[in-house]
Amino acid sequence: MKKYDYLIVGAGLFGATFAYEAKKRGKSCLVIDKRDHIGGNIYCESVEGINVHKYGAHIFHTSSKEIWEYVNTFAEFNNYINAPVAIYKDELYNLPFNMNTFSKMWGIKTPSEARTIIDAQIKELNITEPKNLEEQALSLVGTDVYEKLIKGYTEKQWQRDCRDLPSFIIKRLPLRFTYDNNYFNDRYQGIPIGGYNQIIEKMLDGVDVWLSTDFFELENREELAQKIVFTGQIDRYFDYKLGILEYRSVRFENEVLDCENYQGNAVVNYTEREVPYTRVIEHKHFEFGKQPKTVISREYSSEWKMGDEPYYPVNNDRNNSLYEEYKALADNTPNVIFGGRLGQYKYYDMDKVIISALDTVKKEFNE
């Protein structure tokens, strides 16, 4: 049996970046993934000629020119700008909270008018030490923005009343006193023309890949390579012996609609708690599609349980402390490198995944 330099567990962005860089340095890699496709959560599925973001909307954005130029060697990006809207009952608002939002909400025009209303609402509440998420949010944005755009959406995300959630979940809520609907502050932003799959395909070109292969069911996994790069759940690697790390999960309902344009925007949030889904994604708008049909995904936030797809780490004190214990085990496990969102128990944007992978490569090859 061929012995590789690296067995890379997970064909997502971290694993693929590591494999690409290791191959450039003359190393042999085997990439395995328990799914039947490469790409991890950025995988796109073609439906009616539309690149459907199978595991949720992914919009590439970064402030790093170096990372922007790096990803552009694998794909050409369009000029998509993320400008979501929110629907509360029969009212529609722009996100993030900006002058378009405030003008619609209060019928005002100037930043000073908006500041006056928000400051007056915050002062009237007189919250000095927020005891929960509700009080924290109210102390940052006042009553109207909280009630219409934060409360219901947050309670759907966590499936708990905001008064039962800790205040640290919302550290800040940016208020923009400009008429700017661009959700991100990053200098570079876009969607790869033709979807994300091409990026991973080019990264893994010439690399051996085994799909539908579960690392934990490989009897000879220790003999396959000199080293392992593990991007799965770090607690799973250690057989949960210190306890189970918690996640939030997401469920998607996809629907093909016999119309060209369903909602006029890629991302529409539904902020009422009574609407069961958190948002609707219309995938064709990420690439300015003109196909005769359209595909939408309704997103439902859910509690994570064993066997579900883990999406968002719950980085509270209990879980962070447990992760540090697992990290100590990982640091003392020879010839195994832990990386990515699950391996490092950290929510990563795509650019940060690549940065982390490249930093790992530099450390591994003493560069």
PDB file of N, CA and C in Angstrom, residues 149-209:
ATOM      1  N   LEU A 149     -36.294  43.851  14.457  1.00  0.00           N
ATOM      2  CA  LEU A 149     -35.243  43.247  13.638  1.00  0.00           C
ATOM      3  C   LEU A 149     -34.313  42.295  14.381  1.00  0.00           C
ATOM      4  N   ILE A 150     -34.369  42.273  15.698  1.00  0.00           N
ATOM      5  CA  ILE A 150     -33.429  41.421  16.446  1.00  0.00           C
ATOM      6  C   ILE A 150     -34.146  40.337  17.240  1.00  0.00           C
ATOM      7  N   LYS A 151     -35.159  40.705  17.974  1.00  0.00           N
ATOM      8  CA  LYS A 151     -35.773  39.803  18.954  1.00  0.00           C
ATOM      9  C   LYS A 151     -36.224  38.467  18.342  1.00  0.00           C
ATOM     10  N   GLY A 152     -37.158  38.512  17.410  1.00  0.00           N
ATOM     11  CA  GLY A 152     -37.703  37.282  16.851  1.00  0.00           C
ATOM     12  C   GLY A 152     -36.664  36.451  16.116  1.00  0.00           C
ATOM     13  N   TYR A 153     -35.800  37.129  15.350  1.00  0.00           N
ATOM     14  CA  TYR A 153     -34.773  36.425  14.591  1.00  0.00           C
ATOM     15  C   TYR A 153     -33.820  35.676  15.526  1.00  0.00           C
ATOM     16  N   THR A 154     -33.395  36.353  16.583  1.00  0.00           N
ATOM     17  CA  THR A 154     -32.468  35.748  17.546  1.00  0.00           C
ATOM     18  C   THR A 154     -33.125  34.578  18.269  1.00  0.00           C
ATOM     19  N   GLU A 155     -34.393  34.737  18.643  1.00  0.00           N
ATOM     20  CA  GLU A 155     -35.087  33.656  19.352  1.00  0.00           C
ATOM     21  C   GLU A 155     -35.273  32.440  18.452  1.00  0.00           C
ATOM     22  N   LYS A 156     -35.440  32.660  17.153  1.00  0.00           N
ATOM     23  CA  LYS A 156     -35.505  31.522  16.226  1.00  0.00           C
ATOM     24  C   LYS A 156     -34.144  30.862  16.094  1.00  0.00           C
ATOM     25  N   GLN A 157     -33.081  31.668  16.034  1.00  0.00           N
ATOM     26  CA  GLN A 157     -31.730  31.118  15.903  1.00  0.00           C
ATOM     27  C   GLN A 157     -31.377  30.211  17.077  1.00  0.00           C
ATOM     28  N   TRP A 158     -31.742  30.646  18.276  1.00  0.00           N
ATOM     29  CA  TRP A 158     -31.343  29.923  19.487  1.00  0.00           C
ATOM     30  C   TRP A 158     -32.459  29.097  20.093  1.00  0.00           C
ATOM     31  N   GLN A 159     -33.680  29.263  19.578  1.00  0.00           N
ATOM     32  CA  GLN A 159     -34.855  28.559  20.091  1.00  0.00           C
ATOM     33  C   GLN A 159     -35.009  28.760  21.603  1.00  0.00           C
ATOM     34  N   ARG A 160     -34.748  29.989  22.000  1.00  0.00           N
ATOM     35  CA  ARG A 160     -34.905  30.393  23.392  1.00  0.00           C
ATOM     36  C   ARG A 160     -35.356  31.853  23.427  1.00  0.00           C
ATOM     37  N   ASP A 161     -36.042  32.233  24.482  1.00  0.00           N
ATOM     38  CA  ASP A 161     -36.402  33.623  24.688  1.00  0.00           C
ATOM     39  C   ASP A 161     -35.132  34.443  24.898  1.00  0.00           C
ATOM     40  N   CYS A 162     -35.094  35.654  24.354  1.00  0.00           N
ATOM     41  CA  CYS A 162     -33.902  36.500  24.488  1.00  0.00           C
ATOM     42  C   CYS A 162     -33.557  36.789  25.945  1.00  0.00           C
ATOM     43  N   ARG A 163     -34.558  36.784  26.817  1.00  0.00           N
ATOM     44  CA  ARG A 163     -34.286  37.013  28.243  1.00  0.00           C
ATOM     45  C   ARG A 163     -33.628  35.813  28.907  1.00  0.00           C
ATOM     46  N   ASP A 164     -33.637  34.679  28.205  1.00  0.00           N
ATOM     47  CA  ASP A 164     -32.986  33.470  28.740  1.00  0.00           C
ATOM     48  C   ASP A 164     -31.627  33.214  28.099  1.00  0.00           C
ATOM     49  N   LEU A 165     -31.178  34.153  27.252  1.00  0.00           N
ATOM     50  CA  LEU A 165     -29.883  34.010  26.592  1.00  0.00           C
ATOM     51  C   LEU A 165     -28.870  34.956  27.235  1.00  0.00           C
ATOM     52  N   PRO A 166     -27.607  34.538  27.349  1.00  0.00           N
ATOM     53  CA  PRO A 166     -26.598  35.398  27.980  1.00  0.00           C
ATOM     54  C   PRO A 166     -26.285  36.624  27.129  1.00  0.00           C
ATOM     55  N   SER A 167     -25.925  37.702  27.795  1.00  0.00           N
ATOM     56  CA  SER A 167     -25.683  38.972  27.105  1.00  0.00           C
ATOM     57  C   SER A 167     -24.475  38.909  26.178  1.00  0.00           C
ATOM     58  N   PHE A 168     -23.489  38.030  26.459  1.00  0.00           N
ATOM     59  CA  PHE A 168     -22.249  38.031  25.682  1.00  0.00           C
ATOM     60  C   PHE A 168     -22.468  37.634  24.218  1.00  0.00           C
ATOM     61  N   ILE A 169     -23.591  37.001  23.904  1.00  0.00           N
ATOM     62  CA  ILE A 169     -23.849  36.582  22.522  1.00  0.00           C
ATOM     63  C   ILE A 169     -23.843  37.799  21.592  1.00  0.00           C
ATOM     64  N   ILE A 170     -24.344  38.920  22.081  1.00  0.00           N
ATOM     65  CA  ILE A 170     -24.312  40.158  21.299  1.00  0.00           C
ATOM     66  C   ILE A 170     -23.342  41.118  21.966  1.00  0.00           C
ATOM     67  N   LYS A 171     -22.121  41.156  21.454  1.00  0.00           N
ATOM     68  CA  LYS A 171     -21.121  42.066  22.021  1.00  0.00           C
ATOM     69  C   LYS A 171     -21.324  43.486  21.491  1.00  0.00           C
ATOM     70  N   ARG A 172     -21.743  43.563  20.210  1.00  0.00           N
ATOM     71  CA  ARG A 172     -22.005  44.877  19.624  1.00  0.00           C
ATOM     72  C   ARG A 172     -23.036  44.719  18.505  1.00  0.00           C
ATOM     73  N   LEU A 173     -23.719  45.771  18.211  1.00  0.00           N
ATOM     74  CA  LEU A 173     -24.670  45.812  17.102  1.00  0.00           C
ATOM     75  C   LEU A 173     -24.372  47.077  16.310  1.00  0.00           C
ATOM     76  N   PRO A 174     -23.663  46.952  15.205  1.00  0.00           N
ATOM     77  CA  PRO A 174     -23.247  48.155  14.483  1.00  0.00           C
ATOM     78  C   PRO A 174     -24.426  48.937  13.903  1.00  0.00           C
ATOM     79  N   LEU A 175     -24.443  50.214  14.195  1.00  0.00           N
ATOM     80  CA  LEU A 175     -25.416  51.137  13.619  1.00  0.00           C
ATOM     81  C   LEU A 175     -24.669  52.020  12.626  1.00  0.00           C
ATOM     82  N   ARG A 176     -25.153  52.062  11.391  1.00  0.00           N
ATOM     83  CA  ARG A 176     -24.506  52.886  10.370  1.00  0.00           C
ATOM     84  C   ARG A 176     -25.394  54.092  10.069  1.00  0.00           C
ATOM     85  N   PHE A 177     -24.828  55.245  10.217  1.00  0.00           N
ATOM     86  CA  PHE A 177     -25.606  56.454   9.948  1.00  0.00           C
ATOM     87  C   PHE A 177     -25.289  56.989   8.559  1.00  0.00           C
ATOM     88  N   THR A 178     -25.261  56.051   7.596  1.00  0.00           N
ATOM     89  CA  THR A 178     -25.101  56.361   6.177  1.00  0.00           C
ATOM     90  C   THR A 178     -26.117  55.527   5.401  1.00  0.00           C
ATOM     91  N   TYR A 179     -26.371  55.927   4.163  1.00  0.00           N
ATOM     92  CA  TYR A 179     -27.287  55.174   3.300  1.00  0.00           C
ATOM     93  C   TYR A 179     -26.486  54.121   2.533  1.00  0.00           C
ATOM     94  N   ASP A 180     -25.905  53.182   3.257  1.00  0.00           N
ATOM     95  CA  ASP A 180     -25.037  52.163   2.664  1.00  0.00           C
ATOM     96  C   ASP A 180     -25.567  50.794   3.061  1.00  0.00           C
ATOM     97  N   ASN A 181     -25.997  50.006   2.053  1.00  0.00           N
ATOM     98  CA  ASN A 181     -26.580  48.686   2.322  1.00  0.00           C
ATOM     99  C   ASN A 181     -25.569  47.545   2.249  1.00  0.00           C
ATOM    100  N   ASN A 182     -24.296  47.850   2.022  1.00  0.00           N
ATOM    101  CA  ASN A 182     -23.278  46.801   1.950  1.00  0.00           C
ATOM    102  C   ASN A 182     -23.077  46.198   3.338  1.00  0.00           C
ATOM    103  N   TYR A 183     -23.402  44.919   3.472  1.00  0.00           N
ATOM    104  CA  TYR A 183     -23.390  44.275   4.790  1.00  0.00           C
ATOM    105  C   TYR A 183     -21.984  44.190   5.378  1.00  0.00           C
ATOM    106  N   PHE A 184     -20.996  43.948   4.512  1.00  0.00           N
ATOM    107  CA  PHE A 184     -19.629  43.753   4.991  1.00  0.00           C
ATOM    108  C   PHE A 184     -18.808  45.031   4.866  1.00  0.00           C
ATOM    109  N   ASN A 185     -17.854  45.173   5.761  1.00  0.00           N
ATOM    110  CA  ASN A 185     -16.936  46.306   5.705  1.00  0.00           C
ATOM    111  C   ASN A 185     -15.659  45.983   4.947  1.00  0.00           C
ATOM    112  N   ASP A 186     -15.513  44.729   4.511  1.00  0.00           N
ATOM    113  CA  ASP A 186     -14.267  44.311   3.877  1.00  0.00           C
ATOM    114  C   ASP A 186     -14.069  44.961   2.513  1.00  0.00           C
ATOM    115  N   ARG A 187     -12.810  45.162   2.165  1.00  0.00           N
ATOM    116  CA  ARG A 187     -12.449  45.812   0.896  1.00  0.00           C
ATOM    117  C   ARG A 187     -12.814  44.957  -0.303  1.00  0.00           C
ATOM    118  N   TYR A 188     -12.682  43.628  -0.187  1.00  0.00           N
ATOM    119  CA  TYR A 188     -12.884  42.733  -1.332  1.00  0.00           C
ATOM    120  C   TYR A 188     -14.071  41.813  -1.064  1.00  0.00           C
ATOM    121  N   GLN A 189     -14.903  41.614  -2.101  1.00  0.00           N
ATOM    122  CA  GLN A 189     -16.129  40.839  -1.915  1.00  0.00           C
ATOM    123  C   GLN A 189     -16.616  40.325  -3.261  1.00  0.00           C
ATOM    124  N   GLY A 190     -17.179  39.130  -3.268  1.00  0.00           N
ATOM    125  CA  GLY A 190     -17.746  38.602  -4.503  1.00  0.00           C
ATOM    126  C   GLY A 190     -18.057  37.119  -4.403  1.00  0.00           C
ATOM    127  N   ILE A 191     -18.601  36.597  -5.498  1.00  0.00           N
ATOM    128  CA  ILE A 191     -18.930  35.177  -5.628  1.00  0.00           C
ATOM    129  C   ILE A 191     -18.178  34.645  -6.841  1.00  0.00           C
ATOM    130  N   PRO A 192     -17.545  33.466  -6.746  1.00  0.00           N
ATOM    131  CA  PRO A 192     -16.865  32.924  -7.921  1.00  0.00           C
ATOM    132  C   PRO A 192     -17.848  32.655  -9.060  1.00  0.00           C
ATOM    133  N   ILE A 193     -17.532  33.162 -10.239  1.00  0.00           N
ATOM    134  CA  ILE A 193     -18.393  32.957 -11.404  1.00  0.00           C
ATOM    135  C   ILE A 193     -18.354  31.469 -11.765  1.00  0.00           C
ATOM    136  N   GLY A 194     -19.503  30.809 -11.654  1.00  0.00           N
ATOM    137  CA  GLY A 194     -19.545  29.371 -11.879  1.00  0.00           C
ATOM    138  C   GLY A 194     -19.527  28.561 -10.597  1.00  0.00           C
ATOM    139  N   GLY A 195     -19.552  29.236  -9.447  1.00  0.00           N
ATOM    140  CA  GLY A 195     -19.651  28.522  -8.172  1.00  0.00           C
ATOM    141  C   GLY A 195     -18.318  28.193  -7.529  1.00  0.00           C
ATOM    142  N   TYR A 196     -18.403  27.675  -6.303  1.00  0.00           N
ATOM    143  CA  TYR A 196     -17.202  27.431  -5.494  1.00  0.00           C
ATOM    144  C   TYR A 196     -16.484  26.125  -5.822  1.00  0.00           C
ATOM    145  N   ASN A 197     -17.181  25.186  -6.456  1.00  0.00           N
ATOM    146  CA  ASN A 197     -16.578  23.866  -6.654  1.00  0.00           C
ATOM    147  C   ASN A 197     -15.250  23.929  -7.393  1.00  0.00           C
ATOM    148  N   GLN A 198     -15.160  24.840  -8.370  1.00  0.00           N
ATOM    149  CA  GLN A 198     -13.955  24.932  -9.182  1.00  0.00           C
ATOM    150  C   GLN A 198     -12.717  25.247  -8.343  1.00  0.00           C
ATOM    151  N   ILE A 199     -12.906  26.001  -7.255  1.00  0.00           N
ATOM    152  CA  ILE A 199     -11.766  26.350  -6.403  1.00  0.00           C
ATOM    153  C   ILE A 199     -11.177  25.088  -5.780  1.00  0.00           C
ATOM    154  N   ILE A 200     -12.047  24.269  -5.202  1.00  0.00           N
ATOM    155  CA  ILE A 200     -11.574  23.042  -4.552  1.00  0.00           C
ATOM    156  C   ILE A 200     -11.044  22.061  -5.593  1.00  0.00           C
ATOM    157  N   GLU A 201     -11.710  21.984  -6.736  1.00  0.00           N
ATOM    158  CA  GLU A 201     -11.241  21.082  -7.797  1.00  0.00           C
ATOM    159  C   GLU A 201      -9.831  21.437  -8.237  1.00  0.00           C
ATOM    160  N   LYS A 202      -9.546  22.716  -8.398  1.00  0.00           N
ATOM    161  CA  LYS A 202      -8.205  23.141  -8.820  1.00  0.00           C
ATOM    162  C   LYS A 202      -7.186  22.919  -7.711  1.00  0.00           C
ATOM    163  N   MET A 203      -7.586  23.149  -6.477  1.00  0.00           N
ATOM    164  CA  MET A 203      -6.676  22.909  -5.356  1.00  0.00           C
ATOM    165  C   MET A 203      -6.295  21.427  -5.260  1.00  0.00           C
ATOM    166  N   LEU A 204      -7.254  20.555  -5.554  1.00  0.00           N
ATOM    167  CA  LEU A 204      -7.017  19.119  -5.393  1.00  0.00           C
ATOM    168  C   LEU A 204      -6.602  18.430  -6.690  1.00  0.00           C
ATOM    169  N   ASP A 205      -6.350  19.209  -7.734  1.00  0.00           N
ATOM    170  CA  ASP A 205      -5.896  18.631  -9.001  1.00  0.00           C
ATOM    171  C   ASP A 205      -4.568  17.896  -8.788  1.00  0.00           C
ATOM    172  N   GLY A 206      -4.535  16.629  -9.145  1.00  0.00           N
ATOM    173  CA  GLY A 206      -3.320  15.833  -8.976  1.00  0.00           C
ATOM    174  C   GLY A 206      -3.152  15.232  -7.596  1.00  0.00           C
ATOM    175  N   VAL A 207      -4.129  15.450  -6.716  1.00  0.00           N
ATOM    176  CA  VAL A 207      -4.094  14.888  -5.361  1.00  0.00           C
ATOM    177  C   VAL A 207      -5.056  13.704  -5.299  1.00  0.00           C
ATOM    178  N   ASP A 208      -4.640  12.613  -4.669  1.00  0.00           N
ATOM    179  CA  ASP A 208      -5.529  11.465  -4.509  1.00  0.00           C
ATOM    180  C   ASP A 208      -6.663  11.814  -3.544  1.00  0.00           C
ATOM    181  N   VAL A 209      -7.897  11.509  -3.949  1.00  0.00           N
ATOM    182  CA  VAL A 209      -9.075  11.827  -3.144  1.00  0.00           C
ATOM    183  C   VAL A 209      -9.960  10.586  -3.038  1.00  0.00           C
TER     184      VAL A 209
END
